[in-house]
């Protein structure tokens, strides 16, 4: 398969290159940048020297790029992918967008939360979370790869929502991310004195991942789910830990909760169930495509607490994109993704 990466110089794009290097079915056609065209990717990222020394081109060459590519991975800020998707509507090239443009079934929700007009409405697209949408991913022209916090949070809550074990109106998600989630561009919040030895919430009651999580949980339960989601920034590079709370419905036992997780994820390679009373850590999934999940039932409050951990750049972005690519191509889903987590 010939694949190209738009936005190869960003954190998601360069992680995709790391993973695709071990993919036996993939050759890289083109890599793009906005500010570094004409330079080699290894001029920007020295760790790629002698591995990838390809010259970066501009996305203005999209027709040339598409003509040479079976798949295009889009790792650009939101608002760009819809233009690419529209331009390539009548081509055979398939698209996996790591941004938000194709995550929403209802583009009005995207427009409301992202404050951008959607120019490619009513197109065939699928939400790119393999554990919930595997069948549709097989044939989709455009895959809207799930967001990082949504991946961790939806996977933590899906079994309980699907089996109607919790009251969805009581869901509270408290999530924490490493700073690479914000991308490579310099912003004050990501500078060392701001990040180091500090811990803070942001996007309280307003983060864009809220409607994405609501969309997926609503479709599982068959009614409109509205929830609270609060992200926090951790002083580390990678990793997301999501702690999710909800009220159990009357009569739901801890054993029923255990069964729900075991049933939904029994044959999911990338979901590692730690069980009741065991809790995930970001280090245990670092650099890998795993999502580790553990839970507890608090009999005193009648709540269930589910914790999930992913690497935001892997299961939350590039790894998930390769998992979706494998499904879309009919390859073994694990192809190129067999790396163990990096410890310590
Ligand atoms: N970081 C993460 O953990 C995750 C990111 N994502 C999504 O992936 C996408 C990329 O994120 P990330 O890698 O973090 O972002 P970065 O800011 O690190 O990288 C952005 C990339 O887009 C390119 N770019 C920026 N503006 C333009 C433009 N106007 N025209 C053409 N190219 C442009 C940049 O090129 P250059 O800098 O060379 O000029 C760079 O290659 C986003 O949509 C993000 O939401 C999804 C899940 C997790
Ligand atoms: C720490 C941090 O800033 N995280 C980013 C996560 C967003 C992201 O990367 O975008 P996706 O929507 O494509 O997942 C944020 O909160 O905006």
CSV table of C-alpha atoms and ligand atoms in Angstrom, one decimal:
chain,number,residue,atom,x,y,z
A,1,UNK,CA,0.0,0.0,0.0
A,2,UNK,CA,1.2,3.5,-0.9
A,3,UNK,CA,0.4,5.9,1.9
A,4,UNK,CA,1.0,9.6,2.4
A,5,UNK,CA,1.0,11.7,5.6
A,6,UNK,CA,-0.3,15.2,5.6
A,7,UNK,CA,1.2,17.0,8.6
A,8,UNK,CA,4.1,14.6,9.0
A,9,UNK,CA,6.1,17.1,11.1
A,10,UNK,CA,3.5,17.2,13.9
A,11,UNK,CA,3.5,14.9,16.9
A,12,UNK,CA,0.8,12.7,15.5
A,13,UNK,CA,2.4,12.5,12.1
A,14,UNK,CA,5.8,11.6,13.3
A,15,UNK,CA,4.4,8.9,15.6
A,16,UNK,CA,2.6,7.5,12.6
A,17,UNK,CA,6.0,7.3,10.8
A,18,UNK,CA,7.5,5.4,13.8
A,19,UNK,CA,4.7,2.8,13.6
A,20,UNK,CA,4.5,2.5,9.8
A,21,UNK,CA,8.3,1.8,9.7
A,22,UNK,CA,7.4,-1.6,11.1
A,23,UNK,CA,4.4,-2.2,8.8
A,24,UNK,CA,5.3,-4.8,6.2
A,25,UNK,CA,2.6,-3.7,3.8
A,26,UNK,CA,3.3,0.0,3.6
A,27,UNK,CA,5.5,2.3,1.5
A,28,UNK,CA,5.5,6.0,2.2
A,29,UNK,CA,4.7,8.1,-0.9
A,30,UNK,CA,4.6,11.7,0.3
A,31,UNK,CA,5.1,13.6,3.6
A,32,UNK,CA,3.8,17.2,4.0
A,33,UNK,CA,4.6,20.2,6.2
A,34,UNK,CA,3.4,23.8,6.1
A,35,UNK,CA,6.6,25.7,7.3
A,36,UNK,CA,9.4,23.2,6.4
A,37,UNK,CA,8.7,22.3,2.8
A,38,UNK,CA,12.0,21.5,0.9
A,39,UNK,CA,13.6,20.2,4.1
A,40,UNK,CA,14.0,16.6,4.9
A,41,UNK,CA,11.9,15.1,7.7
A,42,UNK,CA,15.2,14.1,9.3
A,43,UNK,CA,16.2,17.8,9.4
A,44,UNK,CA,13.3,18.4,11.7
A,45,UNK,CA,13.5,15.2,13.7
A,46,UNK,CA,17.1,14.0,14.1
A,47,UNK,CA,16.0,10.6,15.5
A,48,UNK,CA,14.8,9.7,11.9
A,49,UNK,CA,18.2,10.3,10.3
A,50,UNK,CA,19.0,7.4,8.0
A,51,UNK,CA,15.5,6.0,8.5
A,52,UNK,CA,13.3,8.6,6.8
A,53,UNK,CA,15.2,11.3,4.8
A,54,UNK,CA,12.3,12.2,2.6
A,55,UNK,CA,11.8,15.8,1.4
A,56,UNK,CA,8.7,17.5,2.7
A,57,UNK,CA,6.2,19.0,0.3
A,58,UNK,CA,3.2,21.3,0.7
A,59,UNK,CA,-0.5,20.1,0.8
A,60,UNK,CA,-1.0,22.4,-2.3
A,61,UNK,CA,0.2,19.2,-4.2
A,62,UNK,CA,-2.8,17.3,-3.0
A,63,UNK,CA,-3.8,16.0,-6.4
A,64,UNK,CA,-0.3,14.6,-7.1
A,65,UNK,CA,-0.2,13.2,-3.6
A,66,UNK,CA,-3.6,11.5,-4.0
A,67,UNK,CA,-2.6,10.0,-7.4
A,68,UNK,CA,0.3,8.2,-5.7
A,69,UNK,CA,-1.5,7.1,-2.6
A,70,UNK,CA,-4.0,4.3,-1.7
A,71,UNK,CA,-4.5,6.0,1.7
A,72,UNK,CA,-3.9,9.4,3.0
A,73,UNK,CA,-3.4,10.0,6.8
A,74,UNK,CA,-4.4,13.5,7.7
A,75,UNK,CA,-2.6,14.9,10.8
A,76,UNK,CA,-3.5,18.6,10.3
A,77,UNK,CA,-5.3,21.0,12.6
A,78,UNK,CA,-9.1,20.7,12.3
A,79,UNK,CA,-10.7,22.5,9.4
A,80,UNK,CA,-8.2,21.2,6.8
A,81,UNK,CA,-9.3,17.6,6.4
A,82,UNK,CA,-12.8,18.5,5.1
A,83,UNK,CA,-11.2,20.4,2.2
A,84,UNK,CA,-9.0,17.4,1.4
A,85,UNK,CA,-12.0,15.1,1.7
A,86,UNK,CA,-14.1,17.2,-0.6
A,87,UNK,CA,-11.3,17.6,-3.2
A,88,UNK,CA,-10.7,13.8,-3.3
A,89,UNK,CA,-14.4,12.9,-3.4
A,90,UNK,CA,-14.2,11.3,-6.8
A,91,UNK,CA,-10.9,9.5,-6.4
A,92,UNK,CA,-10.1,6.0,-5.2
A,93,UNK,CA,-7.8,7.3,-2.4
A,94,UNK,CA,-9.2,6.5,1.1
A,95,UNK,CA,-8.7,8.9,4.0
A,96,UNK,CA,-8.0,8.5,7.7
A,97,UNK,CA,-8.3,11.8,9.4
A,98,UNK,CA,-6.7,12.0,12.9
A,99,UNK,CA,-8.4,15.3,13.5
A,100,UNK,CA,-12.1,16.1,14.3
A,101,UNK,CA,-13.6,17.0,10.9
A,102,UNK,CA,-15.1,13.6,10.2
A,103,UNK,CA,-15.9,12.4,13.8
A,104,UNK,CA,-19.4,13.8,13.9
A,105,UNK,CA,-22.5,12.2,12.3
A,106,UNK,CA,-24.2,15.6,12.7
A,107,UNK,CA,-22.0,18.4,11.3
A,108,UNK,CA,-24.1,21.0,13.1
A,109,UNK,CA,-22.6,19.7,16.4
A,110,UNK,CA,-19.1,20.0,14.9
A,111,UNK,CA,-19.9,23.6,13.7
A,112,UNK,CA,-21.3,24.5,17.2
A,113,UNK,CA,-18.2,23.2,19.1
A,114,UNK,CA,-15.4,23.9,16.6
A,115,UNK,CA,-16.8,27.3,15.4
A,116,UNK,CA,-15.9,26.3,11.8
A,117,UNK,CA,-18.4,25.9,8.9
A,118,UNK,CA,-18.3,22.3,7.6
A,119,UNK,CA,-17.9,22.3,3.8
A,120,UNK,CA,-18.3,18.5,3.3
A,121,UNK,CA,-21.6,17.6,4.8
A,122,UNK,CA,-23.6,14.4,4.3
A,123,UNK,CA,-20.6,12.4,3.2
A,124,UNK,CA,-20.1,8.8,4.0
A,125,UNK,CA,-17.8,8.6,7.0
A,126,UNK,CA,-17.4,6.5,10.0
A,127,UNK,CA,-16.2,7.1,13.6
A,128,UNK,CA,-12.8,5.5,13.8
A,129,UNK,CA,-13.0,3.5,17.0
A,130,UNK,CA,-12.4,-0.1,15.9
A,131,UNK,CA,-13.8,-1.7,19.0
A,132,UNK,CA,-17.2,-0.2,18.3
A,133,UNK,CA,-17.3,0.4,14.5
A,134,UNK,CA,-15.2,-2.4,13.0
A,135,UNK,CA,-17.7,-3.4,10.3
A,136,UNK,CA,-18.2,0.1,8.9
A,137,UNK,CA,-14.5,0.8,9.0
A,138,UNK,CA,-13.9,-2.1,6.5
A,139,UNK,CA,-15.5,-0.2,3.6
A,140,UNK,CA,-15.5,3.5,4.6
A,141,UNK,CA,-14.0,6.0,2.2
A,142,UNK,CA,-13.3,8.4,5.1
A,143,UNK,CA,-12.5,7.3,8.6
A,144,UNK,CA,-12.7,10.0,11.3
A,145,UNK,CA,-10.2,8.6,13.8
A,146,UNK,CA,-11.5,8.9,17.4
A,147,UNK,CA,-10.1,11.7,19.6
A,148,UNK,CA,-7.6,10.9,22.4
A,149,UNK,CA,-9.7,11.6,25.5
A,150,UNK,CA,-12.8,10.2,23.8
A,151,UNK,CA,-10.9,6.9,23.0
A,152,UNK,CA,-10.0,6.4,26.7
A,153,UNK,CA,-13.4,7.5,28.0
A,154,UNK,CA,-15.7,5.8,25.5
A,155,UNK,CA,-13.8,2.5,25.9
A,156,UNK,CA,-14.1,2.8,29.7
A,157,UNK,CA,-17.9,3.4,29.7
A,158,UNK,CA,-19.1,1.5,26.6
A,159,UNK,CA,-19.8,-1.9,28.4
A,160,UNK,CA,-21.8,-0.3,31.2
A,161,UNK,CA,-23.8,2.0,28.9
A,162,UNK,CA,-24.4,-0.8,26.3
A,163,UNK,CA,-25.7,-3.2,29.0
A,164,UNK,CA,-27.9,-0.5,30.6
A,165,UNK,CA,-26.1,-0.9,34.0
A,166,UNK,CA,-25.6,2.8,34.8
A,167,UNK,CA,-27.8,5.9,34.7
A,168,UNK,CA,-26.0,7.8,31.8
A,169,UNK,CA,-27.2,11.2,33.1
A,170,UNK,CA,-24.9,10.7,36.2
A,171,UNK,CA,-21.6,10.2,34.2
A,172,UNK,CA,-18.7,12.3,35.2
A,173,UNK,CA,-15.3,11.9,33.4
A,174,UNK,CA,-12.2,13.3,35.0
A,175,UNK,CA,-9.3,12.9,32.6
A,176,UNK,CA,-5.6,13.8,32.5
A,177,UNK,CA,-3.3,14.1,29.5
A,178,UNK,CA,0.4,14.5,28.8
A,179,UNK,CA,1.4,17.7,27.0
A,180,UNK,CA,2.0,16.1,23.6
A,181,UNK,CA,-1.8,16.0,23.3
A,182,UNK,CA,-1.7,19.8,22.5
A,183,UNK,CA,0.7,19.3,19.5
A,184,UNK,CA,4.1,20.6,18.7
A,185,UNK,CA,3.4,24.3,18.1
A,186,UNK,CA,4.7,26.6,20.9
A,187,UNK,CA,2.0,27.8,23.2
A,188,UNK,CA,2.7,29.3,26.7
A,189,UNK,CA,0.9,26.5,28.5
A,190,UNK,CA,3.4,24.0,27.1
A,191,UNK,CA,6.5,25.8,28.1
A,192,UNK,CA,8.6,24.1,30.8
A,193,UNK,CA,8.1,26.6,33.6
A,194,UNK,CA,4.3,26.4,33.1
A,195,UNK,CA,4.2,22.6,32.8
A,196,UNK,CA,6.9,21.5,35.2
A,197,UNK,CA,5.8,20.8,38.8
A,198,UNK,CA,2.3,21.9,38.0
A,199,UNK,CA,-1.1,20.3,37.5
A,200,UNK,CA,-4.2,22.0,36.2
A,201,UNK,CA,-7.7,21.6,34.7
A,202,UNK,CA,-8.7,23.3,31.4
A,203,UNK,CA,-11.7,23.4,29.1
A,204,UNK,CA,-14.0,23.0,32.2
A,205,UNK,CA,-17.6,22.4,31.0
A,206,UNK,CA,-16.6,23.5,27.5
A,207,UNK,CA,-14.1,21.0,26.0
A,208,UNK,CA,-14.6,19.9,22.4
A,209,UNK,CA,-14.3,16.2,23.2
A,210,UNK,CA,-17.6,16.4,25.3
A,211,UNK,CA,-20.0,16.1,22.3
A,212,UNK,CA,-17.8,13.4,20.8
A,213,UNK,CA,-18.1,11.2,23.9
A,214,UNK,CA,-21.8,12.0,24.1
A,215,UNK,CA,-22.4,11.0,20.5
A,216,UNK,CA,-20.9,7.6,20.9
A,217,UNK,CA,-22.4,6.8,24.3
A,218,UNK,CA,-25.8,8.1,23.0
A,219,UNK,CA,-25.8,5.7,20.1
A,220,UNK,CA,-25.0,2.8,22.4
A,221,UNK,CA,-27.8,3.4,24.8
A,222,UNK,CA,-30.3,4.7,22.2
A,223,UNK,CA,-31.0,8.0,23.9
A,224,UNK,CA,-29.4,11.4,24.3
A,225,UNK,CA,-26.5,11.2,26.8
A,226,UNK,CA,-25.3,14.5,28.4
A,227,UNK,CA,-22.3,14.3,30.7
A,228,UNK,CA,-19.6,16.2,32.5
A,229,UNK,CA,-16.0,15.9,31.1
A,230,UNK,CA,-13.1,17.7,32.7
A,231,UNK,CA,-9.6,17.4,31.2
A,232,UNK,CA,-6.3,18.2,33.0
A,233,UNK,CA,-2.8,18.8,31.9
A,234,UNK,CA,0.0,16.6,33.4
A,235,UNK,CA,3.7,17.6,33.5
A,236,UNK,CA,4.7,14.7,31.3
A,237,UNK,CA,5.0,14.1,27.5
A,238,UNK,CA,2.6,11.2,26.8
A,239,UNK,CA,-0.3,9.4,28.3
A,240,UNK,CA,-4.0,9.8,29.3
A,241,UNK,CA,-5.6,8.5,32.4
A,242,UNK,CA,-9.4,8.8,32.4
A,243,UNK,CA,-11.4,8.3,35.6
A,244,UNK,CA,-15.1,7.8,35.0
A,245,UNK,CA,-17.9,7.8,37.5
A,246,UNK,CA,-21.6,6.9,37.2
A,247,UNK,CA,-24.5,5.8,39.4
A,248,UNK,CA,-25.3,2.1,39.1
A,249,UNK,CA,-29.0,1.3,38.3
A,250,UNK,CA,-30.9,-0.5,41.1
A,251,UNK,CA,-30.1,-4.1,41.5
A,252,UNK,CA,-26.8,-4.0,39.5
A,253,UNK,CA,-24.2,-6.1,41.3
A,254,UNK,CA,-20.4,-5.9,41.0
A,255,UNK,CA,-20.4,-9.3,39.2
A,256,UNK,CA,-22.8,-7.8,36.5
A,257,UNK,CA,-20.3,-5.0,36.0
A,258,UNK,CA,-17.4,-7.5,35.6
A,259,UNK,CA,-19.5,-9.5,33.1
A,260,UNK,CA,-20.2,-6.4,31.0
A,261,UNK,CA,-16.5,-5.7,30.6
A,262,UNK,CA,-15.6,-9.4,29.9
A,263,UNK,CA,-18.4,-9.8,27.3
A,264,UNK,CA,-17.7,-6.7,25.2
A,265,UNK,CA,-13.9,-7.0,25.2
A,266,UNK,CA,-13.4,-10.7,25.4
A,267,UNK,CA,-11.8,-10.9,21.9
A,268,UNK,CA,-10.3,-7.3,21.7
A,269,UNK,CA,-6.5,-7.6,21.4
A,270,UNK,CA,-5.8,-4.0,22.3
A,271,UNK,CA,-8.0,-3.8,25.4
A,272,UNK,CA,-6.4,-5.2,28.5
A,273,UNK,CA,-8.9,-5.7,31.3
A,274,UNK,CA,-7.1,-5.5,34.6
A,275,UNK,CA,-10.4,-6.4,36.4
A,276,UNK,CA,-12.2,-5.1,39.5
A,277,UNK,CA,-9.8,-3.6,42.1
A,278,UNK,CA,-6.8,-3.2,39.8
A,279,UNK,CA,-6.0,0.1,38.2
A,280,UNK,CA,-4.1,1.2,35.0
A,281,UNK,CA,-1.1,3.5,34.8
A,282,UNK,CA,0.1,5.6,31.9
A,283,UNK,CA,3.5,4.0,32.0
A,284,UNK,CA,2.1,0.5,31.4
A,285,UNK,CA,0.8,1.5,28.0
A,286,UNK,CA,3.4,4.1,27.0
A,287,UNK,CA,4.4,3.8,23.3
A,288,UNK,CA,1.8,1.0,22.7
A,289,UNK,CA,-1.6,0.7,21.2
A,290,UNK,CA,-3.1,-0.8,24.4
A,291,UNK,CA,-6.0,0.6,26.4
A,292,UNK,CA,-5.8,-0.8,30.0
A,293,UNK,CA,-9.0,-0.7,32.0
A,294,UNK,CA,-9.7,-1.4,35.7
A,295,UNK,CA,-12.8,-0.7,37.8
A,296,UNK,CA,-14.4,-0.7,41.3
A,297,UNK,CA,-17.9,-0.6,42.7
A,298,UNK,CA,-18.4,1.6,45.6
A,299,UNK,CA,-21.3,0.1,47.6
A,300,UNK,CA,-21.4,3.0,49.9
A,301,UNK,CA,-22.3,5.5,47.2
A,302,UNK,CA,-23.8,3.1,44.6
A,303,UNK,CA,-21.3,4.3,42.0
A,304,UNK,CA,-19.0,2.5,39.7
A,305,UNK,CA,-15.6,4.0,39.0
A,306,UNK,CA,-13.8,3.0,35.8
A,307,UNK,CA,-10.2,3.9,35.0
A,308,UNK,CA,-8.6,3.7,31.6
A,309,UNK,CA,-5.1,4.5,30.4
A,310,UNK,CA,-3.8,5.0,26.8
A,311,UNK,CA,-0.9,6.6,25.1
A,312,UNK,CA,-2.5,9.7,23.5
A,313,UNK,CA,-0.2,9.5,20.5
A,314,UNK,CA,-0.7,5.7,19.9
A,315,UNK,CA,-4.2,4.3,20.8
A,316,UNK,CA,-5.3,8.0,21.0
A,317,UNK,CA,-4.0,8.9,17.5
A,318,UNK,CA,-1.4,7.2,15.3
A,319,UNK,CA,-1.8,3.6,16.5
A,320,UNK,CA,-5.5,3.7,16.3
A,321,UNK,CA,-5.2,5.2,12.8
A,322,UNK,CA,-3.0,2.2,11.8
A,323,UNK,CA,-5.5,-0.2,13.5
A,324,UNK,CA,-8.2,1.4,11.4
A,325,UNK,CA,-6.0,1.2,8.3
A,326,UNK,CA,-5.4,-2.5,8.8
A,327,UNK,CA,-9.2,-3.1,9.1
A,328,UNK,CA,-9.9,-1.0,6.0
A,329,UNK,CA,-7.3,-3.0,4.0
A,330,UNK,CA,-8.3,-6.4,5.3
A,331,UNK,CA,-4.9,-7.0,7.0
A,332,UNK,CA,-4.5,-8.5,10.5
A,333,UNK,CA,-5.5,-5.7,12.8
A,334,UNK,CA,-2.3,-6.0,14.8
A,335,UNK,CA,0.0,-5.5,11.7
A,336,UNK,CA,2.8,-3.0,12.6
A,337,UNK,CA,1.3,-2.6,16.1
A,338,UNK,CA,3.0,-5.4,18.0
A,339,UNK,CA,5.3,-3.2,20.0
A,340,UNK,CA,5.4,-3.7,23.7
A,341,UNK,CA,4.9,-0.7,26.0
A,342,UNK,CA,8.1,1.3,26.8
A,343,UNK,CA,9.0,0.8,30.5
A,344,UNK,CA,10.3,2.6,32.5
B,1,LIG,N1,-1.3,15.2,19.7
B,1,LIG,C1,-2.2,14.2,20.0
B,1,LIG,O1,-2.1,13.6,21.0
B,1,LIG,C2,-3.4,14.0,19.1
B,1,LIG,C3,-3.6,14.7,18.0
B,1,LIG,N2,-4.7,14.5,17.2
B,1,LIG,C4,-5.1,15.3,16.1
B,1,LIG,O2,-4.1,15.1,15.0
B,1,LIG,C5,-3.9,16.4,14.3
B,1,LIG,C6,-2.5,16.8,14.4
B,1,LIG,O3,-2.2,17.0,15.7
B,1,LIG,P1,-0.6,17.2,16.3
B,1,LIG,O4,0.3,16.3,15.5
B,1,LIG,O5,-0.7,17.1,17.7
B,1,LIG,O6,-0.4,18.7,15.8
B,1,LIG,P2,1.0,19.4,15.6
B,1,LIG,O7,0.7,20.9,15.9
B,1,LIG,O8,2.1,18.8,16.3
B,1,LIG,O9,1.2,19.3,14.0
B,1,LIG,C7,0.4,19.9,13.1
B,1,LIG,C8,0.9,19.5,11.7
B,1,LIG,O10,0.1,20.2,10.7
B,1,LIG,C9,0.9,21.0,9.8
B,1,LIG,N3,0.1,22.2,9.6
B,1,LIG,C10,-0.3,23.1,10.5
B,1,LIG,N4,-1.0,24.1,9.9
B,1,LIG,C11,-1.0,23.8,8.6
B,1,LIG,C12,-1.6,24.5,7.4
B,1,LIG,N5,-2.2,25.6,7.6
B,1,LIG,N6,-1.4,23.9,6.2
B,1,LIG,C13,-0.7,22.7,6.1
B,1,LIG,N7,-0.1,22.1,7.1
B,1,LIG,C14,-0.3,22.6,8.4
B,1,LIG,C15,2.2,21.2,10.6
B,1,LIG,O11,3.2,21.5,9.7
B,1,LIG,P3,4.6,22.3,10.1
B,1,LIG,O12,4.6,22.4,11.6
B,1,LIG,O13,5.7,21.5,9.5
B,1,LIG,O14,4.5,23.6,9.4
B,1,LIG,C16,2.3,19.9,11.3
B,1,LIG,O15,2.9,18.9,10.5
B,1,LIG,C17,-4.9,17.4,14.9
B,1,LIG,O16,-6.1,17.4,14.2
B,1,LIG,C18,-5.1,16.8,16.3
B,1,LIG,O17,-6.4,17.2,16.9
B,1,LIG,C19,-5.6,13.5,17.5
B,1,LIG,C20,-5.4,12.7,18.6
B,1,LIG,C21,-4.3,12.9,19.5
B,2,LIG,C1,-3.3,18.1,26.4
B,2,LIG,C2,-4.1,18.7,25.3
B,2,LIG,O1,-4.1,19.9,25.1
B,2,LIG,N1,-4.9,17.9,24.6
B,2,LIG,C3,-5.7,18.4,23.5
B,2,LIG,C4,-6.3,17.2,22.9
B,2,LIG,C5,-6.9,17.5,21.6
B,2,LIG,C6,-6.3,16.7,20.5
B,2,LIG,O2,-5.2,16.3,20.4
B,2,LIG,O3,-7.1,16.6,19.6
B,2,LIG,P1,-8.1,15.5,19.1
B,2,LIG,O4,-9.4,16.1,19.2
B,2,LIG,O5,-7.7,15.3,17.7
B,2,LIG,O6,-7.9,14.3,20.0
B,2,LIG,C7,-6.8,19.3,23.9
B,2,LIG,O7,-7.3,19.3,25.0
B,2,LIG,O8,-7.2,20.1,23.0
